[in-house]
Amino acid sequence: MVQQTACPIEGSILKKTVELIHATRFEHWESIRTEGLKGDPLISFTAVDHKSVKGCIAGVVAADLLIYVDVQKALQDGIQFSPTSQPQTIVCEASALDVKYFAKVVNIRSGVILWTSKGDEEIHTLTSTELRKMKLYSDARVRYTLNKAVSIAYACGSSLKASDFGFVDQLHYLGYECMDDFFGRYAADLQTMKNARAIDIGTGMGGPARYMQEQYGMQVTAIEYLHELVKICQIMNSLLQIPEERFNIIKGDFSHMDVDYMQLEGQFQCMTAQLTFLHIADKEDLFKRCSQVLVDGGYFMIEDYFLADDTELCPEDQQRLKDDVSVPTGVPLTEKRLRALLEDNGLVVEEFEDMTDRWSVFIWERCEIFMADRPKLEAEHGVEYIQELGHFYTAVASVFHKLQCDDRTQRYPNVCQAVKWSPALDGKAQNLRGCRIMGRKKSALTNGAANGLPKGVPNGVR
């Protein structure tokens, strides 16, 4: 039993305590949010050093929720904290501690911040259910991928390589080529560094992330929101016998992840994200997290949709992006706004390549090949797979409609029929664009190179 000592802790002493944390179960969160944190009769907290949060936290068995206290605010309002007979355990003498005294609340299992001093962290977030309405992530697609992966692994046997899965495990455009451009050209210095660490956000089934590990020797941490895609990624990693220390996948929502609690802050020499950020509306908070995980001078590569400056999307394209591609608002940010938000968070853009023309060709060729093979694919994988993926491929071809070719109807007859193409649509402006952004995190140093470090020397790897 925890015994309270006679004297409350002085505010000056508590100021030296970096964190006061209460551990509880997630099932209690709704009542705590409305009624406050209640004691029986006292509320117990663990006093820990900021960097020791993932160590031993006093509380209930199998706790999956951490409540951080805004100590100074509580002290200012006269709430008293007292030491106990157990080291590091501090109790609060209030019968209930209101949520206004919470600094943040973190789900231990996912690392997601459920609450901050600003209130609930629920805005601008697609739920996993909403995201899986996107046909690319459907159950039929999951079954297809697993069946193909096992078949490929069986056929290749001991010679199986990550790239052998290439046509089934990439939910990106030109995924391997993008990795070659980034690691083979722009950030080639990373290959010479021992144990360079890369974080891949929105890794999906893990194709490009496995490729960067196999081809360029990166030690990969992959973040994925959808449980089904995490399982596929883990199965493929197992088939390839990739050690977890070389490729670690974390299931969680990076846009709400507590990177400090998850021990991701300042841990990576590079960050990649391919067609992930288009699903996240709050780019400012997102880019702040991206900056936090990188070392000073660390490299980043982002592929995303953007809107041409001083233009707008027609209502039909906005609806397609919202309904079929899970772009929350239906309208991507402009190039000017993307650059500004990245720079505001210390991410210096050195290359901003417009990928629209190349992506459009890829998208139309992908759709044409799929449509031409429909009878065979339907016989092998069922009607549901054909209908769902066909709907998605057609929707994306509709919004990336501009092609530099005069023989569209001859080259892509099935796609033209599916999207109801007519020559009159050639005059429609391609205001939706695609980009590949490369750059580096600004160093804390203010002089010297723009990033504070010469190219090729990210901090943290010497």
PDB file of C-alpha atoms in Angstrom, residues 109-323:
ATOM      1  CA  ARG A 109      -0.261   0.851 -28.090  1.00  0.00           C
ATOM      2  CA  SER A 110      -0.392   3.165 -31.105  1.00  0.00           C
ATOM      3  CA  GLY A 111       1.540   6.185 -29.825  1.00  0.00           C
ATOM      4  CA  VAL A 112      -1.390   8.380 -30.872  1.00  0.00           C
ATOM      5  CA  ILE A 113      -2.103  11.562 -28.903  1.00  0.00           C
ATOM      6  CA  LEU A 114      -5.785  11.519 -27.907  1.00  0.00           C
ATOM      7  CA  TRP A 115      -5.777  14.821 -26.068  1.00  0.00           C
ATOM      8  CA  THR A 116      -3.578  17.893 -25.681  1.00  0.00           C
ATOM      9  CA  SER A 117      -3.919  21.060 -23.644  1.00  0.00           C
ATOM     10  CA  LYS A 118      -5.676  22.459 -26.734  1.00  0.00           C
ATOM     11  CA  GLY A 119      -8.403  19.795 -26.501  1.00  0.00           C
ATOM     12  CA  ASP A 120      -9.336  16.639 -28.397  1.00  0.00           C
ATOM     13  CA  GLU A 121      -7.034  15.654 -31.252  1.00  0.00           C
ATOM     14  CA  GLU A 122      -9.828  14.540 -33.578  1.00  0.00           C
ATOM     15  CA  ILE A 123      -9.968  17.128 -36.371  1.00  0.00           C
ATOM     16  CA  HIS A 124      -8.763  16.522 -39.917  1.00  0.00           C
ATOM     17  CA  THR A 125      -8.335  12.780 -39.384  1.00  0.00           C
ATOM     18  CA  LEU A 126      -9.682  10.044 -41.624  1.00  0.00           C
ATOM     19  CA  THR A 127     -10.639   6.957 -39.636  1.00  0.00           C
ATOM     20  CA  SER A 128      -9.289   3.621 -40.823  1.00  0.00           C
ATOM     21  CA  THR A 129     -12.841   2.682 -41.865  1.00  0.00           C
ATOM     22  CA  GLU A 130     -13.126   5.804 -44.017  1.00  0.00           C
ATOM     23  CA  LEU A 131      -9.691   5.253 -45.535  1.00  0.00           C
ATOM     24  CA  ARG A 132     -10.514   1.653 -46.415  1.00  0.00           C
ATOM     25  CA  LYS A 133     -13.459   2.856 -48.494  1.00  0.00           C
ATOM     26  CA  MET A 134     -10.743   3.682 -51.011  1.00  0.00           C
ATOM     27  CA  LYS A 135     -10.932   0.639 -53.302  1.00  0.00           C
ATOM     28  CA  LEU A 136      -7.149   0.302 -53.451  1.00  0.00           C
ATOM     29  CA  TYR A 137      -7.261  -0.885 -49.812  1.00  0.00           C
ATOM     30  CA  SER A 138     -10.302  -3.183 -50.097  1.00  0.00           C
ATOM     31  CA  ASP A 139     -10.608  -6.725 -48.744  1.00  0.00           C
ATOM     32  CA  ALA A 140     -10.474  -8.049 -52.301  1.00  0.00           C
ATOM     33  CA  ARG A 141      -7.163  -6.266 -52.879  1.00  0.00           C
ATOM     34  CA  VAL A 142      -5.792  -7.678 -49.612  1.00  0.00           C
ATOM     35  CA  ARG A 143      -6.726 -11.240 -50.608  1.00  0.00           C
ATOM     36  CA  TYR A 144      -5.234 -10.771 -54.088  1.00  0.00           C
ATOM     37  CA  THR A 145      -1.942  -9.489 -52.669  1.00  0.00           C
ATOM     38  CA  LEU A 146      -1.568 -12.305 -50.145  1.00  0.00           C
ATOM     39  CA  ASN A 147      -2.312 -14.984 -52.752  1.00  0.00           C
ATOM     40  CA  LYS A 148       0.178 -13.461 -55.194  1.00  0.00           C
ATOM     41  CA  ALA A 149       2.871 -13.020 -52.547  1.00  0.00           C
ATOM     42  CA  VAL A 150       2.707 -16.665 -51.479  1.00  0.00           C
ATOM     43  CA  SER A 151       2.763 -17.816 -55.128  1.00  0.00           C
ATOM     44  CA  ILE A 152       5.788 -15.646 -55.904  1.00  0.00           C
ATOM     45  CA  ALA A 153       7.644 -16.826 -52.795  1.00  0.00           C
ATOM     46  CA  TYR A 154       6.955 -20.470 -53.696  1.00  0.00           C
ATOM     47  CA  ALA A 155       8.122 -19.974 -57.293  1.00  0.00           C
ATOM     48  CA  CYS A 156      11.317 -18.111 -56.355  1.00  0.00           C
ATOM     49  CA  GLY A 157      12.283 -20.311 -53.434  1.00  0.00           C
ATOM     50  CA  SER A 158      15.600 -19.450 -51.790  1.00  0.00           C
ATOM     51  CA  SER A 159      16.388 -16.836 -54.466  1.00  0.00           C
ATOM     52  CA  LEU A 160      13.421 -14.624 -53.428  1.00  0.00           C
ATOM     53  CA  LYS A 161      14.245 -10.884 -53.369  1.00  0.00           C
ATOM     54  CA  ALA A 162      12.178  -7.869 -52.277  1.00  0.00           C
ATOM     55  CA  SER A 163      11.940  -6.666 -55.871  1.00  0.00           C
ATOM     56  CA  ASP A 164      10.218  -9.947 -56.872  1.00  0.00           C
ATOM     57  CA  PHE A 165       7.095  -8.648 -55.108  1.00  0.00           C
ATOM     58  CA  GLY A 166       7.296  -5.388 -57.050  1.00  0.00           C
ATOM     59  CA  PHE A 167       4.087  -5.572 -59.053  1.00  0.00           C
ATOM     60  CA  VAL A 168       1.866  -6.534 -56.103  1.00  0.00           C
ATOM     61  CA  ASP A 169       3.182  -4.678 -53.042  1.00  0.00           C
ATOM     62  CA  GLN A 170       3.480  -1.113 -54.355  1.00  0.00           C
ATOM     63  CA  LEU A 171       0.557   1.259 -53.860  1.00  0.00           C
ATOM     64  CA  HIS A 172       2.663   4.064 -55.338  1.00  0.00           C
ATOM     65  CA  TYR A 173       3.552   5.438 -58.766  1.00  0.00           C
ATOM     66  CA  LEU A 174       7.008   4.416 -59.997  1.00  0.00           C
ATOM     67  CA  GLY A 175       7.943   3.349 -56.458  1.00  0.00           C
ATOM     68  CA  TYR A 176      11.340   1.733 -57.092  1.00  0.00           C
ATOM     69  CA  GLU A 177      12.357   4.418 -59.560  1.00  0.00           C
ATOM     70  CA  CYS A 178      11.582   7.038 -56.944  1.00  0.00           C
ATOM     71  CA  MET A 179      13.796   5.226 -54.417  1.00  0.00           C
ATOM     72  CA  ASP A 180      16.631   5.071 -56.971  1.00  0.00           C
ATOM     73  CA  ASP A 181      16.299   8.780 -57.694  1.00  0.00           C
ATOM     74  CA  PHE A 182      16.398   9.658 -54.002  1.00  0.00           C
ATOM     75  CA  PHE A 183      18.970   7.203 -52.593  1.00  0.00           C
ATOM     76  CA  GLY A 184      20.975   6.709 -55.783  1.00  0.00           C
ATOM     77  CA  ARG A 185      21.256  10.373 -56.749  1.00  0.00           C
ATOM     78  CA  TYR A 186      19.990  13.052 -54.377  1.00  0.00           C
ATOM     79  CA  ALA A 187      20.921  11.445 -51.032  1.00  0.00           C
ATOM     80  CA  ALA A 188      23.593   9.067 -52.331  1.00  0.00           C
ATOM     81  CA  ASP A 189      25.863   9.876 -49.370  1.00  0.00           C
ATOM     82  CA  LEU A 190      23.568   7.835 -47.117  1.00  0.00           C
ATOM     83  CA  GLN A 191      24.860   4.643 -48.743  1.00  0.00           C
ATOM     84  CA  THR A 192      28.338   5.261 -47.335  1.00  0.00           C
ATOM     85  CA  MET A 193      27.082   5.650 -43.760  1.00  0.00           C
ATOM     86  CA  LYS A 194      26.974   2.740 -41.369  1.00  0.00           C
ATOM     87  CA  ASN A 195      23.462   1.971 -40.095  1.00  0.00           C
ATOM     88  CA  ALA A 196      21.796   5.024 -41.637  1.00  0.00           C
ATOM     89  CA  ARG A 197      18.188   5.047 -40.416  1.00  0.00           C
ATOM     90  CA  ALA A 198      15.203   5.793 -42.661  1.00  0.00           C
ATOM     91  CA  ILE A 199      11.580   6.350 -41.658  1.00  0.00           C
ATOM     92  CA  ASP A 200       8.926   5.589 -44.275  1.00  0.00           C
ATOM     93  CA  ILE A 201       5.550   7.154 -43.477  1.00  0.00           C
ATOM     94  CA  GLY A 202       2.461   5.433 -44.875  1.00  0.00           C
ATOM     95  CA  THR A 203       4.453   2.403 -45.970  1.00  0.00           C
ATOM     96  CA  GLY A 204       1.393   0.455 -47.166  1.00  0.00           C
ATOM     97  CA  MET A 205       2.405  -3.105 -48.029  1.00  0.00           C
ATOM     98  CA  GLY A 206       6.045  -2.076 -47.744  1.00  0.00           C
ATOM     99  CA  GLY A 207       7.331  -2.409 -51.321  1.00  0.00           C
ATOM    100  CA  PRO A 208       9.547   0.687 -51.660  1.00  0.00           C
ATOM    101  CA  ALA A 209      10.569   0.475 -47.980  1.00  0.00           C
ATOM    102  CA  ARG A 210      11.819  -3.100 -48.450  1.00  0.00           C
ATOM    103  CA  TYR A 211      13.594  -1.992 -51.607  1.00  0.00           C
ATOM    104  CA  MET A 212      15.487   0.794 -49.792  1.00  0.00           C
ATOM    105  CA  GLN A 213      16.499  -1.724 -47.138  1.00  0.00           C
ATOM    106  CA  GLU A 214      17.647  -4.370 -49.629  1.00  0.00           C
ATOM    107  CA  GLN A 215      19.144  -2.151 -52.322  1.00  0.00           C
ATOM    108  CA  TYR A 216      20.575   0.716 -50.269  1.00  0.00           C
ATOM    109  CA  GLY A 217      21.188  -0.840 -46.864  1.00  0.00           C
ATOM    110  CA  MET A 218      18.858   1.423 -44.905  1.00  0.00           C
ATOM    111  CA  GLN A 219      17.737   0.468 -41.408  1.00  0.00           C
ATOM    112  CA  VAL A 220      14.011   1.071 -41.887  1.00  0.00           C
ATOM    113  CA  THR A 221      11.251   2.076 -39.512  1.00  0.00           C
ATOM    114  CA  ALA A 222       7.920   1.969 -41.354  1.00  0.00           C
ATOM    115  CA  ILE A 223       4.694   3.594 -40.142  1.00  0.00           C
ATOM    116  CA  GLU A 224       1.323   2.319 -41.418  1.00  0.00           C
ATOM    117  CA  TYR A 225      -2.180   3.247 -40.278  1.00  0.00           C
ATOM    118  CA  LEU A 226      -4.198   0.314 -41.663  1.00  0.00           C
ATOM    119  CA  HIS A 227      -4.060  -2.976 -39.759  1.00  0.00           C
ATOM    120  CA  GLU A 228      -4.584  -5.092 -42.894  1.00  0.00           C
ATOM    121  CA  LEU A 229      -1.621  -3.511 -44.696  1.00  0.00           C
ATOM    122  CA  VAL A 230       0.589  -3.919 -41.626  1.00  0.00           C
ATOM    123  CA  LYS A 231      -0.164  -7.664 -41.594  1.00  0.00           C
ATOM    124  CA  ILE A 232       0.634  -7.992 -45.311  1.00  0.00           C
ATOM    125  CA  CYS A 233       3.895  -6.117 -44.814  1.00  0.00           C
ATOM    126  CA  GLN A 234       4.857  -8.379 -41.907  1.00  0.00           C
ATOM    127  CA  ILE A 235       4.039 -11.529 -43.897  1.00  0.00           C
ATOM    128  CA  MET A 236       6.154 -10.394 -46.850  1.00  0.00           C
ATOM    129  CA  ASN A 237       9.025  -9.468 -44.531  1.00  0.00           C
ATOM    130  CA  SER A 238       8.779 -12.942 -43.007  1.00  0.00           C
ATOM    131  CA  LEU A 239       8.836 -14.604 -46.434  1.00  0.00           C
ATOM    132  CA  LEU A 240      11.991 -12.608 -47.220  1.00  0.00           C
ATOM    133  CA  GLN A 241      13.460 -13.379 -43.778  1.00  0.00           C
ATOM    134  CA  ILE A 242      14.179  -9.693 -43.129  1.00  0.00           C
ATOM    135  CA  PRO A 243      15.338  -9.217 -39.505  1.00  0.00           C
ATOM    136  CA  GLU A 244      13.142  -6.898 -37.449  1.00  0.00           C
ATOM    137  CA  GLU A 245      16.162  -4.787 -36.537  1.00  0.00           C
ATOM    138  CA  ARG A 246      16.574  -3.986 -40.253  1.00  0.00           C
ATOM    139  CA  PHE A 247      12.871  -3.360 -40.941  1.00  0.00           C
ATOM    140  CA  ASN A 248      10.570  -2.486 -38.059  1.00  0.00           C
ATOM    141  CA  ILE A 249       6.937  -1.680 -38.848  1.00  0.00           C
ATOM    142  CA  ILE A 250       4.789   0.311 -36.428  1.00  0.00           C
ATOM    143  CA  LYS A 251       1.005   0.355 -36.709  1.00  0.00           C
ATOM    144  CA  GLY A 252      -0.217   3.867 -35.993  1.00  0.00           C
ATOM    145  CA  ASP A 253      -1.456   7.214 -37.259  1.00  0.00           C
ATOM    146  CA  PHE A 254       1.662   9.328 -37.776  1.00  0.00           C
ATOM    147  CA  SER A 255      -0.424  12.498 -38.072  1.00  0.00           C
ATOM    148  CA  HIS A 256      -1.376  12.089 -34.387  1.00  0.00           C
ATOM    149  CA  MET A 257       1.620  10.122 -33.142  1.00  0.00           C
ATOM    150  CA  ASP A 258       3.587  11.300 -30.115  1.00  0.00           C
ATOM    151  CA  VAL A 259       7.036  11.027 -31.712  1.00  0.00           C
ATOM    152  CA  ASP A 260       8.717  11.784 -28.393  1.00  0.00           C
ATOM    153  CA  TYR A 261       6.936   8.988 -26.511  1.00  0.00           C
ATOM    154  CA  MET A 262       7.574   6.575 -29.404  1.00  0.00           C
ATOM    155  CA  GLN A 263      11.281   7.500 -29.222  1.00  0.00           C
ATOM    156  CA  LEU A 264      11.342   8.639 -32.841  1.00  0.00           C
ATOM    157  CA  GLU A 265      12.471  12.216 -32.268  1.00  0.00           C
ATOM    158  CA  GLY A 266      15.789  13.052 -33.961  1.00  0.00           C
ATOM    159  CA  GLN A 267      16.430   9.399 -34.820  1.00  0.00           C
ATOM    160  CA  PHE A 268      16.512   9.334 -38.627  1.00  0.00           C
ATOM    161  CA  GLN A 269      18.927  10.430 -41.339  1.00  0.00           C
ATOM    162  CA  CYS A 270      16.137  10.427 -43.923  1.00  0.00           C
ATOM    163  CA  MET A 271      12.348  10.399 -44.245  1.00  0.00           C
ATOM    164  CA  THR A 272      10.270   9.204 -47.201  1.00  0.00           C
ATOM    165  CA  ALA A 273       6.546   9.393 -47.922  1.00  0.00           C
ATOM    166  CA  GLN A 274       4.970   8.369 -51.219  1.00  0.00           C
ATOM    167  CA  LEU A 275       1.341   9.347 -51.858  1.00  0.00           C
ATOM    168  CA  THR A 276       0.593   9.328 -48.137  1.00  0.00           C
ATOM    169  CA  PHE A 277       0.272  12.972 -47.167  1.00  0.00           C
ATOM    170  CA  LEU A 278      -2.632  13.553 -49.580  1.00  0.00           C
ATOM    171  CA  HIS A 279      -4.781  11.676 -47.015  1.00  0.00           C
ATOM    172  CA  ILE A 280      -3.878  14.140 -44.222  1.00  0.00           C
ATOM    173  CA  ALA A 281      -5.458  17.596 -44.164  1.00  0.00           C
ATOM    174  CA  ASP A 282      -3.468  19.220 -41.352  1.00  0.00           C
ATOM    175  CA  LYS A 283      -0.146  19.568 -43.175  1.00  0.00           C
ATOM    176  CA  GLU A 284       1.272  22.090 -40.724  1.00  0.00           C
ATOM    177  CA  ASP A 285       1.129  19.664 -37.793  1.00  0.00           C
ATOM    178  CA  LEU A 286       2.226  16.817 -40.078  1.00  0.00           C
ATOM    179  CA  PHE A 287       5.348  18.627 -41.287  1.00  0.00           C
ATOM    180  CA  LYS A 288       6.199  19.544 -37.704  1.00  0.00           C
ATOM    181  CA  ARG A 289       6.310  15.821 -36.879  1.00  0.00           C
ATOM    182  CA  CYS A 290       8.366  15.120 -40.008  1.00  0.00           C
ATOM    183  CA  SER A 291      10.911  17.681 -38.880  1.00  0.00           C
ATOM    184  CA  GLN A 292      10.976  16.242 -35.357  1.00  0.00           C
ATOM    185  CA  VAL A 293      11.958  12.730 -36.458  1.00  0.00           C
ATOM    186  CA  LEU A 294      14.889  13.904 -38.600  1.00  0.00           C
ATOM    187  CA  VAL A 295      18.387  14.689 -37.409  1.00  0.00           C
ATOM    188  CA  ASP A 296      19.759  18.122 -38.308  1.00  0.00           C
ATOM    189  CA  GLY A 297      20.698  18.058 -41.977  1.00  0.00           C
ATOM    190  CA  GLY A 298      18.618  14.911 -42.539  1.00  0.00           C
ATOM    191  CA  TYR A 299      17.176  14.255 -45.996  1.00  0.00           C
ATOM    192  CA  PHE A 300      13.505  14.011 -46.932  1.00  0.00           C
ATOM    193  CA  MET A 301      11.544  12.927 -50.000  1.00  0.00           C
ATOM    194  CA  ILE A 302       7.799  13.449 -50.409  1.00  0.00           C
ATOM    195  CA  GLU A 303       5.552  12.511 -53.327  1.00  0.00           C
ATOM    196  CA  ASP A 304       2.131  14.111 -53.210  1.00  0.00           C
ATOM    197  CA  TYR A 305      -0.688  15.733 -55.136  1.00  0.00           C
ATOM    198  CA  PHE A 306      -0.781  19.503 -55.390  1.00  0.00           C
ATOM    199  CA  LEU A 307      -2.923  22.176 -56.996  1.00  0.00           C
ATOM    200  CA  ALA A 308      -1.402  24.478 -59.597  1.00  0.00           C
ATOM    201  CA  ASP A 309      -1.022  27.975 -58.129  1.00  0.00           C
ATOM    202  CA  ASP A 310      -3.903  30.379 -58.774  1.00  0.00           C
ATOM    203  CA  THR A 311      -6.197  27.644 -60.144  1.00  0.00           C
ATOM    204  CA  GLU A 312      -9.083  25.556 -58.852  1.00  0.00           C
ATOM    205  CA  LEU A 313     -10.504  22.085 -59.390  1.00  0.00           C
ATOM    206  CA  CYS A 314     -13.889  21.514 -60.944  1.00  0.00           C
ATOM    207  CA  PRO A 315     -16.552  20.179 -58.512  1.00  0.00           C
ATOM    208  CA  GLU A 316     -16.525  16.744 -60.194  1.00  0.00           C
ATOM    209  CA  ASP A 317     -12.776  16.289 -59.634  1.00  0.00           C
ATOM    210  CA  GLN A 318     -13.049  17.484 -56.040  1.00  0.00           C
ATOM    211  CA  GLN A 319     -15.743  14.892 -55.373  1.00  0.00           C
ATOM    212  CA  ARG A 320     -13.705  12.104 -56.994  1.00  0.00           C
ATOM    213  CA  LEU A 321     -10.663  12.969 -54.899  1.00  0.00           C
ATOM    214  CA  LYS A 322     -12.756  13.022 -51.743  1.00  0.00           C
ATOM    215  CA  ASP A 323     -14.810   9.880 -52.409  1.00  0.00           C
TER     216      ASP A 323
END
